[in-house]
Amino acid sequence: MTVFLLRRLMQAAVVVLAMSLLVFIGVYAIGDPVEILISPEADQIERERAIAALGLDLPLWQQYLVFLGKALQGDLGRSFVFNEPALQLILQRMPATLELAFGATFAALLIGLPLGLYAGLRPDSSVSKGIMATSILGFSLPTFWVGLMLIMVFAVQLGWLPSTGRGETAELFGLRWSFLTWDGLAHMVMPAINLALFKISLVIRLTRAGVRETMLMDYVKFARAKGLSPARVTFVHVFKNILIPVVTVVGLEFGGTIAFSVVTESIFAWPGMGKLIIDSINVLDRPVIVAYLMIIVLMFITINLVVDLTYSLLDPRVRLESKA
Amino acid sequence: MKRNIGTAAAAVAVMLSLGMAPAGAGAQTLTMAVGAPVTSIDPHYHQLSPNNAVADMIFDKLVNTDGQARLIPGLATEWRVVEPNLWEFKLRPGVRFHNGSEFTADDVAFTLSRVPNVPNSPSSFAIYTRPIQQVEIVDSHTIRLRTAGPYPLMPMDLSNIRILDRETHGNATTEDFNSGRAAAGTGPWRMVSHRNGDRIEFERNDAYWGDRPAFQRVDYRMITNDAARTAALLAGDVEFIDQVPTSDLAKLRTDQRVALSETTGLRIIFLGLDHMRTDASPFITDNNGQPVPHNPLKDVRVRRALSVAIDRQAIVDRVMEGAATPAGQFLPAGIFSHVPGLEAPRPDPEAAKRLLAEAGFPQGFRITLHGPNDRYINDSRIIQAVGQMWTRIGVRTAVEAQPWTTFVGRAGRQEFSAFLIGWGSNPEGSHPLRNLVATADRERGWGASNRGRYSNPELDRMIEVALGELDDAKREKLLQDAQRLAMEDVAIIPLHIQTNIWAMRRGLAHTPRADELTRAQDVRPAAQGGSAR
């Protein structure tokens, strides 16, 4: 177990280092942040001052070494745009994104699992066919379009829900959360559903496929032959066994949701990390881009670890040492 | 009858806004949404329009500008030239900062010393304070600024500098402003809270020296997605938005719940041309794809042909949905040093073909027109339209639009032959002249945005003379002559000047601003029965 964790940690360090180097070269290749940030009115002297102030007058390799030296002391640099520590900026925005991602994942499981289970147990009923047909829409409709449609219908036409923003927040552990107030929850419904749409479809399909496969297994047949109630067969013998693929996919999707909920956050003006990163990329705010991607890499590694640990709980046959 | 309908509409608007406003706040709160994020509350950190708009709400300047960009008294009540290189500003007495500290000449001196020394600033305001060589405090409410030579632009430069308090802001960092600890100015609004990239809340400064704002509180939100911002207005979540997308204009104009406020702006969209190379220009070839040994754009007849080939009115009507004015010069009518009678060239493809033939290109040539696709309103569609118009006169044009992040660097390295770009002017001809068409010169700070590297010694001389002329009437004449020369020589090809458009719930009125800034003090309830225009 310890060896497994240490190995994972080493892998993480290597990936983070490689990633930071790639971002440095990438941003350098795209363009010059000063050209984008500086006022068009600035004269040549002011341009030179700004380039020096942001440390961009050094050769790229020196800039990278300066960054590495500071990063080892826990300083990921200051945002060119906000003049605040990049890490702090990202952490400030993290709660908004986390609660949206949790809300979406929760909604996906809450809606997707029962529907998928039903569709798997009664594959020939017309309701099941309806569920499967609808799930195709969840895959194929673009998020930004669905988001705008949700706003047009529920905010503009019906006026049931607020169109954008995060609403009122309440403090918990020194951070601001929307899900603790009614107003905040009302603001969260549409972006969370929008983000969950793809996931709901995914969970439905995975669950249905898993159920149909498992139902033919010998141990299920045996359980039924033994005279166990259909409920017990479904929820203990079938359900537990189909959870492994579902947990893997939902876990990985969760990481993706946190890292790349850019479209949803932009449309609903949700002040999360996704909005921060897209704004930062647009102005080549390198410290924020690097810090953000480093955090995301660490997060993915952690999620994978949690998924692996969950396997071993769900399926005692999985041994972590052998996997590592 | 008309009056009754208006009143009814206003009543409905009030009912709607009451229904939407947070409990207890009533109609006293104005909820606004802006399209560009405010990145800092420090008024000297980053020279950026969204930041300047918010700084204008919290802080004051010595010299203000009205909606049509004319200079009006701010914290200074009057200003005059004492000697050719000495300006004197009389300061407004009895003004206090939000924390009660008194505003004096010493605060102006402090502000001028802070401006060039804000750490890590990606674009500082030092360009406006650099001409000042010495600051002399005459008495508590009189200050004199000494320059190296006659400097007529001093009041205009100072209309960009927000005044801080020595006692309050002596050691204030940018973070202190963002957190609100140091966000105390003399302006019409106090900042109550600031959530980076999300919203800023203000309340009225009841002790403000100028016109009292109409609302008790302001909720200033940032909704960067165009469609979502319009939807938020239609849903009633916000009462006021800026940067109305041109694609929504037709719909909003007919919507009874919405009023628009618009004015011609100061942002010109134009085409820059490669003036630097006399030999082959990188994106120009002959009709067989072979490089042209001499850059055709060095010939004024070719430049004129390319200009008259463009049907500017068609671009304004079809691409911009009417939200622009065809341009034949840098500044719109009504602005200081606008050249009377210098209209946008009439489209004349036949004349363009003749000019090309005279210049030795009867069969035309091939060119690539570059432009950004995420910077200016409809930018990539504009270059497509221009490309078709050029192709019609025999200049076969390929169009390449790219993100601003890569485009602007390449344009600055003179990598293009022809490119679309924009320029937001200060309301004075010397500003676009000095930056866009004067010969690039680091020592003078001229031509920093002259990306085509146009150079004309005669024009440089005229700009220099104008910049030393303190008499406004004489300077206006000099600047008009210089602009006329630049346009006759087709230093750039002007396309159009954008119209700035705001939209609001009916029942509100707004004073539109040529400088594009979105500020709460410009919004008020509409007069009974009147429209919001």
Short mmCIF file of N, CA, C and O in Angstrom, two decimals, chain A residues 186-293:
data_model
loop_
_atom_site.label_atom_id
_atom_site.label_comp_id
_atom_site.label_asym_id
_atom_site.label_seq_id
_atom_site.Cartn_x
_atom_site.Cartn_y
_atom_site.Cartn_z
N ALA A 186 -31.27 28.22 -6.11
CA ALA A 186 -32.04 28.53 -7.32
C ALA A 186 -31.10 28.91 -8.46
O ALA A 186 -31.33 28.54 -9.61
N HIS A 187 -30.01 29.64 -8.12
CA HIS A 187 -29.05 30.00 -9.16
C HIS A 187 -28.29 28.78 -9.67
O HIS A 187 -27.80 28.78 -10.78
N MET A 188 -28.17 27.75 -8.79
CA MET A 188 -27.34 26.60 -9.14
C MET A 188 -28.06 25.61 -10.03
O MET A 188 -27.43 24.84 -10.75
N VAL A 189 -29.40 25.59 -9.99
CA VAL A 189 -30.15 24.53 -10.65
C VAL A 189 -29.80 24.42 -12.13
O VAL A 189 -29.37 23.37 -12.61
N MET A 190 -29.92 25.53 -12.86
CA MET A 190 -29.72 25.44 -14.31
C MET A 190 -28.29 25.10 -14.71
O MET A 190 -28.09 24.20 -15.53
N PRO A 191 -27.27 25.79 -14.16
CA PRO A 191 -25.92 25.39 -14.56
C PRO A 191 -25.60 23.95 -14.18
O PRO A 191 -24.94 23.25 -14.96
N ALA A 192 -26.09 23.49 -13.03
CA ALA A 192 -25.78 22.11 -12.63
C ALA A 192 -26.44 21.13 -13.57
O ALA A 192 -25.81 20.15 -14.01
N ILE A 193 -27.69 21.37 -13.94
CA ILE A 193 -28.39 20.48 -14.88
C ILE A 193 -27.67 20.50 -16.23
O ILE A 193 -27.44 19.46 -16.85
N ASN A 194 -27.28 21.69 -16.66
CA ASN A 194 -26.61 21.82 -17.94
C ASN A 194 -25.33 21.01 -17.97
O ASN A 194 -25.01 20.31 -18.93
N LEU A 195 -24.60 21.09 -16.87
CA LEU A 195 -23.33 20.37 -16.76
C LEU A 195 -23.59 18.87 -16.63
O LEU A 195 -22.78 18.05 -17.06
N ALA A 196 -24.75 18.50 -16.03
CA ALA A 196 -25.03 17.09 -15.74
C ALA A 196 -25.58 16.35 -16.94
O ALA A 196 -25.50 15.13 -16.99
N LEU A 197 -26.10 17.07 -17.92
CA LEU A 197 -26.84 16.45 -19.01
C LEU A 197 -26.06 15.31 -19.67
O LEU A 197 -26.56 14.21 -19.85
N PHE A 198 -24.81 15.61 -20.00
CA PHE A 198 -23.97 14.61 -20.65
C PHE A 198 -23.76 13.41 -19.72
O PHE A 198 -23.84 12.27 -20.12
N LYS A 199 -23.49 13.74 -18.46
CA LYS A 199 -23.21 12.69 -17.47
C LYS A 199 -24.42 11.79 -17.23
O LYS A 199 -24.28 10.58 -17.07
N ILE A 200 -25.61 12.40 -17.18
CA ILE A 200 -26.82 11.61 -16.97
C ILE A 200 -26.93 10.55 -18.05
O ILE A 200 -27.12 9.36 -17.78
N SER A 201 -26.75 10.97 -19.30
CA SER A 201 -26.84 10.04 -20.41
C SER A 201 -25.79 8.94 -20.27
O SER A 201 -26.07 7.76 -20.52
N LEU A 202 -24.60 9.35 -19.87
CA LEU A 202 -23.51 8.40 -19.74
C LEU A 202 -23.85 7.35 -18.68
O LEU A 202 -23.69 6.13 -18.91
N VAL A 203 -24.34 7.81 -17.54
CA VAL A 203 -24.66 6.89 -16.44
C VAL A 203 -25.79 5.96 -16.86
O VAL A 203 -25.74 4.76 -16.60
N ILE A 204 -26.80 6.50 -17.54
CA ILE A 204 -27.92 5.66 -17.99
C ILE A 204 -27.39 4.52 -18.85
O ILE A 204 -27.69 3.35 -18.64
N ARG A 205 -26.54 4.87 -19.82
CA ARG A 205 -26.08 3.87 -20.78
C ARG A 205 -25.18 2.84 -20.10
O ARG A 205 -25.30 1.65 -20.36
N LEU A 206 -24.28 3.32 -19.24
CA LEU A 206 -23.38 2.40 -18.55
C LEU A 206 -24.17 1.44 -17.68
O LEU A 206 -23.92 0.23 -17.65
N THR A 207 -25.14 2.00 -16.93
CA THR A 207 -25.90 1.19 -16.01
C THR A 207 -26.71 0.14 -16.78
O THR A 207 -26.73 -1.04 -16.43
N ARG A 208 -27.35 0.59 -17.85
CA ARG A 208 -28.19 -0.33 -18.62
C ARG A 208 -27.33 -1.45 -19.18
O ARG A 208 -27.68 -2.63 -19.04
N ALA A 209 -26.21 -1.11 -19.78
CA ALA A 209 -25.35 -2.14 -20.36
C ALA A 209 -24.88 -3.11 -19.28
O ALA A 209 -24.90 -4.33 -19.47
N GLY A 210 -24.49 -2.54 -18.13
CA GLY A 210 -24.01 -3.37 -17.03
C GLY A 210 -25.08 -4.32 -16.55
O GLY A 210 -24.84 -5.52 -16.35
N VAL A 211 -26.30 -3.81 -16.39
CA VAL A 211 -27.39 -4.64 -15.88
C VAL A 211 -27.70 -5.77 -16.85
O VAL A 211 -27.82 -6.93 -16.46
N ARG A 212 -27.75 -5.43 -18.13
CA ARG A 212 -28.11 -6.46 -19.11
C ARG A 212 -27.07 -7.56 -19.13
O ARG A 212 -27.39 -8.73 -19.28
N GLU A 213 -25.80 -7.17 -18.98
CA GLU A 213 -24.74 -8.17 -19.00
C GLU A 213 -24.80 -9.03 -17.75
O GLU A 213 -24.71 -10.26 -17.81
N THR A 214 -24.98 -8.37 -16.59
CA THR A 214 -24.93 -9.09 -15.33
C THR A 214 -26.13 -10.04 -15.18
O THR A 214 -25.99 -11.09 -14.57
N MET A 215 -27.26 -9.64 -15.71
CA MET A 215 -28.46 -10.46 -15.54
C MET A 215 -28.28 -11.86 -16.11
O MET A 215 -28.94 -12.80 -15.69
N LEU A 216 -27.35 -11.98 -17.08
CA LEU A 216 -27.15 -13.29 -17.71
C LEU A 216 -26.12 -14.13 -16.96
O LEU A 216 -25.88 -15.27 -17.32
N MET A 217 -25.48 -13.50 -15.94
CA MET A 217 -24.41 -14.22 -15.23
C MET A 217 -24.98 -15.39 -14.43
O MET A 217 -26.12 -15.36 -13.96
N ASP A 218 -24.11 -16.38 -14.23
CA ASP A 218 -24.55 -17.58 -13.50
C ASP A 218 -24.97 -17.27 -12.08
O ASP A 218 -25.96 -17.79 -11.58
N TYR A 219 -24.20 -16.34 -11.44
CA TYR A 219 -24.53 -16.11 -10.02
C TYR A 219 -25.88 -15.44 -9.86
O TYR A 219 -26.56 -15.61 -8.87
N VAL A 220 -26.31 -14.68 -10.87
CA VAL A 220 -27.64 -14.07 -10.80
C VAL A 220 -28.71 -15.14 -10.99
O VAL A 220 -29.69 -15.21 -10.25
N LYS A 221 -28.45 -15.97 -11.99
CA LYS A 221 -29.40 -17.07 -12.22
C LYS A 221 -29.52 -17.92 -10.95
O LYS A 221 -30.62 -18.29 -10.52
N PHE A 222 -28.36 -18.18 -10.33
CA PHE A 222 -28.34 -19.01 -9.14
C PHE A 222 -29.13 -18.35 -8.01
O PHE A 222 -29.92 -18.99 -7.32
N ALA A 223 -28.93 -17.01 -7.87
CA ALA A 223 -29.63 -16.29 -6.81
C ALA A 223 -31.14 -16.39 -7.01
O ALA A 223 -31.89 -16.59 -6.05
N ARG A 224 -31.51 -16.25 -8.28
CA ARG A 224 -32.95 -16.34 -8.55
C ARG A 224 -33.46 -17.75 -8.30
O ARG A 224 -34.54 -17.95 -7.71
N ALA A 225 -32.69 -18.74 -8.73
CA ALA A 225 -33.09 -20.13 -8.53
C ALA A 225 -33.24 -20.44 -7.05
O ALA A 225 -34.06 -21.23 -6.63
N LYS A 226 -32.36 -19.74 -6.25
CA LYS A 226 -32.38 -19.97 -4.82
C LYS A 226 -33.66 -19.41 -4.21
O LYS A 226 -33.98 -19.65 -3.06
N GLY A 227 -34.39 -18.58 -4.99
CA GLY A 227 -35.65 -18.04 -4.51
C GLY A 227 -35.52 -16.71 -3.81
O GLY A 227 -36.41 -16.31 -3.06
N LEU A 228 -34.41 -15.98 -4.05
CA LEU A 228 -34.28 -14.65 -3.45
C LEU A 228 -35.29 -13.71 -4.11
O LEU A 228 -35.65 -13.88 -5.26
N SER A 229 -35.68 -12.71 -3.35
CA SER A 229 -36.65 -11.75 -3.88
C SER A 229 -36.02 -10.97 -5.03
O SER A 229 -34.80 -10.73 -5.01
N PRO A 230 -36.82 -10.54 -6.02
CA PRO A 230 -36.26 -9.77 -7.15
C PRO A 230 -35.54 -8.52 -6.66
O PRO A 230 -34.51 -8.13 -7.22
N ALA A 231 -36.04 -7.89 -5.62
CA ALA A 231 -35.40 -6.68 -5.10
C ALA A 231 -33.99 -6.99 -4.62
O ALA A 231 -33.04 -6.27 -4.90
N ARG A 232 -33.86 -8.10 -3.90
CA ARG A 232 -32.55 -8.43 -3.36
C ARG A 232 -31.59 -8.79 -4.49
O ARG A 232 -30.43 -8.37 -4.50
N VAL A 233 -32.09 -9.51 -5.47
CA VAL A 233 -31.23 -9.87 -6.61
C VAL A 233 -30.75 -8.59 -7.30
O VAL A 233 -29.57 -8.41 -7.58
N THR A 234 -31.69 -7.67 -7.52
CA THR A 234 -31.34 -6.45 -8.25
C THR A 234 -30.36 -5.59 -7.46
O THR A 234 -29.31 -5.20 -7.97
N PHE A 235 -30.68 -5.30 -6.23
CA PHE A 235 -29.90 -4.29 -5.52
C PHE A 235 -28.64 -4.81 -4.85
O PHE A 235 -27.73 -4.06 -4.61
N VAL A 236 -28.59 -6.09 -4.55
CA VAL A 236 -27.38 -6.61 -3.94
C VAL A 236 -26.50 -7.29 -4.99
O VAL A 236 -25.34 -6.93 -5.17
N HIS A 237 -27.06 -8.19 -5.73
CA HIS A 237 -26.21 -8.99 -6.62
C HIS A 237 -25.90 -8.27 -7.92
O HIS A 237 -24.78 -8.33 -8.41
N VAL A 238 -26.87 -7.62 -8.48
CA VAL A 238 -26.62 -6.95 -9.76
C VAL A 238 -26.00 -5.57 -9.55
O VAL A 238 -24.92 -5.26 -10.05
N PHE A 239 -26.67 -4.78 -8.76
CA PHE A 239 -26.30 -3.38 -8.61
C PHE A 239 -24.84 -3.21 -8.18
O PHE A 239 -24.08 -2.44 -8.75
N LYS A 240 -24.44 -3.97 -7.18
CA LYS A 240 -23.08 -3.81 -6.65
C LYS A 240 -22.05 -4.12 -7.73
O LYS A 240 -21.01 -3.49 -7.82
N ASN A 241 -22.37 -5.07 -8.57
CA ASN A 241 -21.39 -5.48 -9.57
C ASN A 241 -21.29 -4.53 -10.76
O ASN A 241 -20.25 -4.49 -11.41
N ILE A 242 -22.36 -3.81 -11.03
CA ILE A 242 -22.26 -2.88 -12.16
C ILE A 242 -21.64 -1.56 -11.72
O ILE A 242 -21.37 -0.69 -12.55
N LEU A 243 -21.42 -1.39 -10.44
CA LEU A 243 -20.95 -0.08 -9.97
C LEU A 243 -19.51 0.22 -10.37
O LEU A 243 -19.13 1.37 -10.48
N ILE A 244 -18.70 -0.83 -10.60
CA ILE A 244 -17.28 -0.56 -10.86
C ILE A 244 -17.08 0.30 -12.10
O ILE A 244 -16.44 1.36 -12.03
N PRO A 245 -17.61 -0.07 -13.25
CA PRO A 245 -17.43 0.84 -14.40
C PRO A 245 -18.07 2.21 -14.15
O PRO A 245 -17.52 3.23 -14.57
N VAL A 246 -19.22 2.21 -13.48
CA VAL A 246 -19.88 3.49 -13.26
C VAL A 246 -19.01 4.40 -12.40
O VAL A 246 -18.82 5.59 -12.71
N VAL A 247 -18.44 3.84 -11.33
CA VAL A 247 -17.59 4.66 -10.45
C VAL A 247 -16.38 5.18 -11.21
O VAL A 247 -16.01 6.35 -11.11
N THR A 248 -15.75 4.33 -12.02
CA THR A 248 -14.57 4.77 -12.78
C THR A 248 -14.93 5.95 -13.67
O THR A 248 -14.27 7.00 -13.64
N VAL A 249 -15.97 5.77 -14.44
CA VAL A 249 -16.30 6.81 -15.42
C VAL A 249 -16.75 8.09 -14.73
O VAL A 249 -16.32 9.19 -15.08
N VAL A 250 -17.62 7.95 -13.73
CA VAL A 250 -18.09 9.15 -13.04
C VAL A 250 -16.93 9.87 -12.36
O VAL A 250 -16.84 11.10 -12.39
N GLY A 251 -16.01 9.10 -11.79
CA GLY A 251 -14.84 9.70 -11.15
C GLY A 251 -14.02 10.50 -12.13
O GLY A 251 -13.69 11.66 -11.90
N LEU A 252 -13.70 9.90 -13.27
CA LEU A 252 -12.90 10.62 -14.26
C LEU A 252 -13.67 11.81 -14.81
O LEU A 252 -13.11 12.89 -15.01
N GLU A 253 -14.95 11.61 -15.03
CA GLU A 253 -15.79 12.70 -15.50
C GLU A 253 -15.82 13.85 -14.50
O GLU A 253 -15.87 15.01 -14.87
N PHE A 254 -15.79 13.49 -13.22
CA PHE A 254 -15.82 14.52 -12.17
C PHE A 254 -14.61 15.44 -12.31
O PHE A 254 -14.72 16.66 -12.24
N GLY A 255 -13.45 14.82 -12.55
CA GLY A 255 -12.25 15.64 -12.77
C GLY A 255 -12.44 16.55 -13.96
O GLY A 255 -12.16 17.75 -13.90
N GLY A 256 -12.95 15.99 -15.04
CA GLY A 256 -13.19 16.79 -16.23
C GLY A 256 -14.16 17.92 -15.96
O GLY A 256 -14.01 19.03 -16.47
N THR A 257 -15.17 17.62 -15.13
CA THR A 257 -16.17 18.64 -14.82
C THR A 257 -15.54 19.82 -14.10
O THR A 257 -15.82 20.98 -14.40
N ILE A 258 -14.67 19.50 -13.14
CA ILE A 258 -14.02 20.58 -12.39
C ILE A 258 -13.09 21.37 -13.31
O ILE A 258 -13.10 22.60 -13.33
N ALA A 259 -12.31 20.63 -14.09
CA ALA A 259 -11.27 21.30 -14.85
C ALA A 259 -11.83 22.08 -16.03
O ALA A 259 -11.34 23.15 -16.35
N PHE A 260 -12.85 21.55 -16.67
CA PHE A 260 -13.21 22.10 -17.97
C PHE A 260 -14.70 22.46 -18.08
O PHE A 260 -15.30 22.29 -19.11
N SER A 261 -15.25 22.98 -17.00
CA SER A 261 -16.65 23.41 -17.08
C SER A 261 -16.72 24.84 -17.63
O SER A 261 -17.56 25.63 -17.25
N VAL A 262 -15.78 25.12 -18.54
CA VAL A 262 -15.62 26.46 -19.07
C VAL A 262 -16.89 27.00 -19.72
O VAL A 262 -17.32 28.12 -19.43
N VAL A 263 -17.48 26.18 -20.57
CA VAL A 263 -18.63 26.66 -21.35
C VAL A 263 -19.79 27.00 -20.42
O VAL A 263 -20.35 28.10 -20.49
N THR A 264 -20.12 26.07 -19.54
CA THR A 264 -21.24 26.31 -18.63
C THR A 264 -20.97 27.52 -17.75
O THR A 264 -21.85 28.37 -17.56
N GLU A 265 -19.78 27.63 -17.22
CA GLU A 265 -19.48 28.76 -16.35
C GLU A 265 -19.56 30.09 -17.09
O GLU A 265 -20.00 31.09 -16.54
N SER A 266 -19.14 30.10 -18.35
CA SER A 266 -19.21 31.36 -19.11
C SER A 266 -20.65 31.74 -19.38
O SER A 266 -21.03 32.89 -19.19
N ILE A 267 -21.45 30.78 -19.81
CA ILE A 267 -22.84 31.11 -20.18
C ILE A 267 -23.63 31.56 -18.96
O ILE A 267 -24.39 32.52 -19.02
N PHE A 268 -23.42 30.88 -17.83
CA PHE A 268 -24.20 31.24 -16.65
C PHE A 268 -23.48 32.24 -15.76
O PHE A 268 -23.90 32.47 -14.63
N ALA A 269 -22.40 32.84 -16.26
CA ALA A 269 -21.62 33.81 -15.50
C ALA A 269 -21.35 33.28 -14.10
O ALA A 269 -21.49 33.98 -13.11
N TRP A 270 -20.98 32.01 -14.02
CA TRP A 270 -20.70 31.36 -12.75
C TRP A 270 -19.24 31.62 -12.41
O TRP A 270 -18.36 31.21 -13.17
N PRO A 271 -18.96 32.32 -11.33
CA PRO A 271 -17.58 32.78 -11.11
C PRO A 271 -16.65 31.68 -10.61
O PRO A 271 -16.11 31.76 -9.51
N GLY A 272 -16.46 30.66 -11.41
CA GLY A 272 -15.62 29.54 -10.99
C GLY A 272 -14.27 29.56 -11.67
O GLY A 272 -13.90 30.51 -12.35
N MET A 273 -13.55 28.43 -11.52
CA MET A 273 -12.20 28.36 -12.06
C MET A 273 -12.21 28.28 -13.58
O MET A 273 -11.29 28.76 -14.23
N GLY A 274 -13.24 27.66 -14.15
CA GLY A 274 -13.29 27.51 -15.60
C GLY A 274 -13.31 28.86 -16.29
O GLY A 274 -12.64 29.08 -17.29
N LYS A 275 -14.07 29.78 -15.70
CA LYS A 275 -14.15 31.12 -16.26
C LYS A 275 -12.81 31.82 -16.10
O LYS A 275 -12.35 32.53 -16.99
N LEU A 276 -12.18 31.59 -14.95
CA LEU A 276 -10.87 32.20 -14.71
C LEU A 276 -9.86 31.73 -15.75
O LEU A 276 -9.11 32.52 -16.32
N ILE A 277 -9.84 30.41 -16.01
CA ILE A 277 -8.79 29.89 -16.89
C ILE A 277 -9.01 30.37 -18.33
O ILE A 277 -8.06 30.74 -19.01
N ILE A 278 -10.27 30.45 -18.76
CA ILE A 278 -10.48 30.88 -20.15
C ILE A 278 -10.13 32.36 -20.28
O ILE A 278 -9.52 32.78 -21.26
N ASP A 279 -10.47 33.15 -19.28
CA ASP A 279 -10.08 34.56 -19.31
C ASP A 279 -8.56 34.69 -19.31
O ASP A 279 -7.99 35.53 -20.00
N SER A 280 -7.90 33.85 -18.51
CA SER A 280 -6.44 33.92 -18.40
C SER A 280 -5.78 33.53 -19.71
O SER A 280 -4.78 34.12 -20.11
N ILE A 281 -6.33 32.51 -20.37
CA ILE A 281 -5.75 32.09 -21.64
C ILE A 281 -5.90 33.20 -22.68
O ILE A 281 -5.00 33.48 -23.46
N ASN A 282 -7.04 33.88 -22.63
CA ASN A 282 -7.27 34.96 -23.60
C ASN A 282 -6.27 36.09 -23.48
O ASN A 282 -6.04 36.81 -24.45
N VAL A 283 -5.73 36.31 -22.29
CA VAL A 283 -4.75 37.38 -22.14
C VAL A 283 -3.36 36.83 -21.84
O VAL A 283 -2.47 37.58 -21.46
N LEU A 284 -3.18 35.51 -22.04
CA LEU A 284 -1.88 34.86 -21.80
C LEU A 284 -1.33 35.16 -20.41
O LEU A 284 -0.16 35.48 -20.26
N ASP A 285 -2.20 35.07 -19.41
CA ASP A 285 -1.76 35.30 -18.03
C ASP A 285 -1.05 34.03 -17.54
O ASP A 285 -1.63 33.19 -16.87
N ARG A 286 0.22 33.91 -17.91
CA ARG A 286 0.94 32.66 -17.74
C ARG A 286 0.95 32.12 -16.31
O ARG A 286 0.72 30.92 -16.11
N PRO A 287 1.23 32.95 -15.28
CA PRO A 287 1.26 32.38 -13.93
C PRO A 287 -0.04 31.66 -13.57
O PRO A 287 -0.01 30.59 -12.96
N VAL A 288 -1.18 32.23 -13.97
CA VAL A 288 -2.46 31.59 -13.63
C VAL A 288 -2.64 30.30 -14.43
O VAL A 288 -3.08 29.28 -13.90
N ILE A 289 -2.26 30.33 -15.71
CA ILE A 289 -2.42 29.13 -16.54
C ILE A 289 -1.58 27.99 -15.97
O ILE A 289 -2.06 26.87 -15.80
N VAL A 290 -0.31 28.29 -15.63
CA VAL A 290 0.57 27.26 -15.10
C VAL A 290 0.02 26.71 -13.79
O VAL A 290 -0.12 25.50 -13.60
N ALA A 291 -0.32 27.63 -12.88
CA ALA A 291 -0.79 27.19 -11.56
C ALA A 291 -2.07 26.37 -11.70
O ALA A 291 -2.23 25.33 -11.04
N TYR A 292 -2.95 26.82 -12.57
CA TYR A 292 -4.22 26.12 -12.75
C TYR A 292 -3.98 24.71 -13.24
O TYR A 292 -4.51 23.74 -12.69
N LEU A 293 -3.15 24.58 -14.27
CA LEU A 293 -2.94 23.24 -14.83
C LEU A 293 -2.22 22.35 -13.84
O LEU A 293 -2.46 21.14 -13.79
#
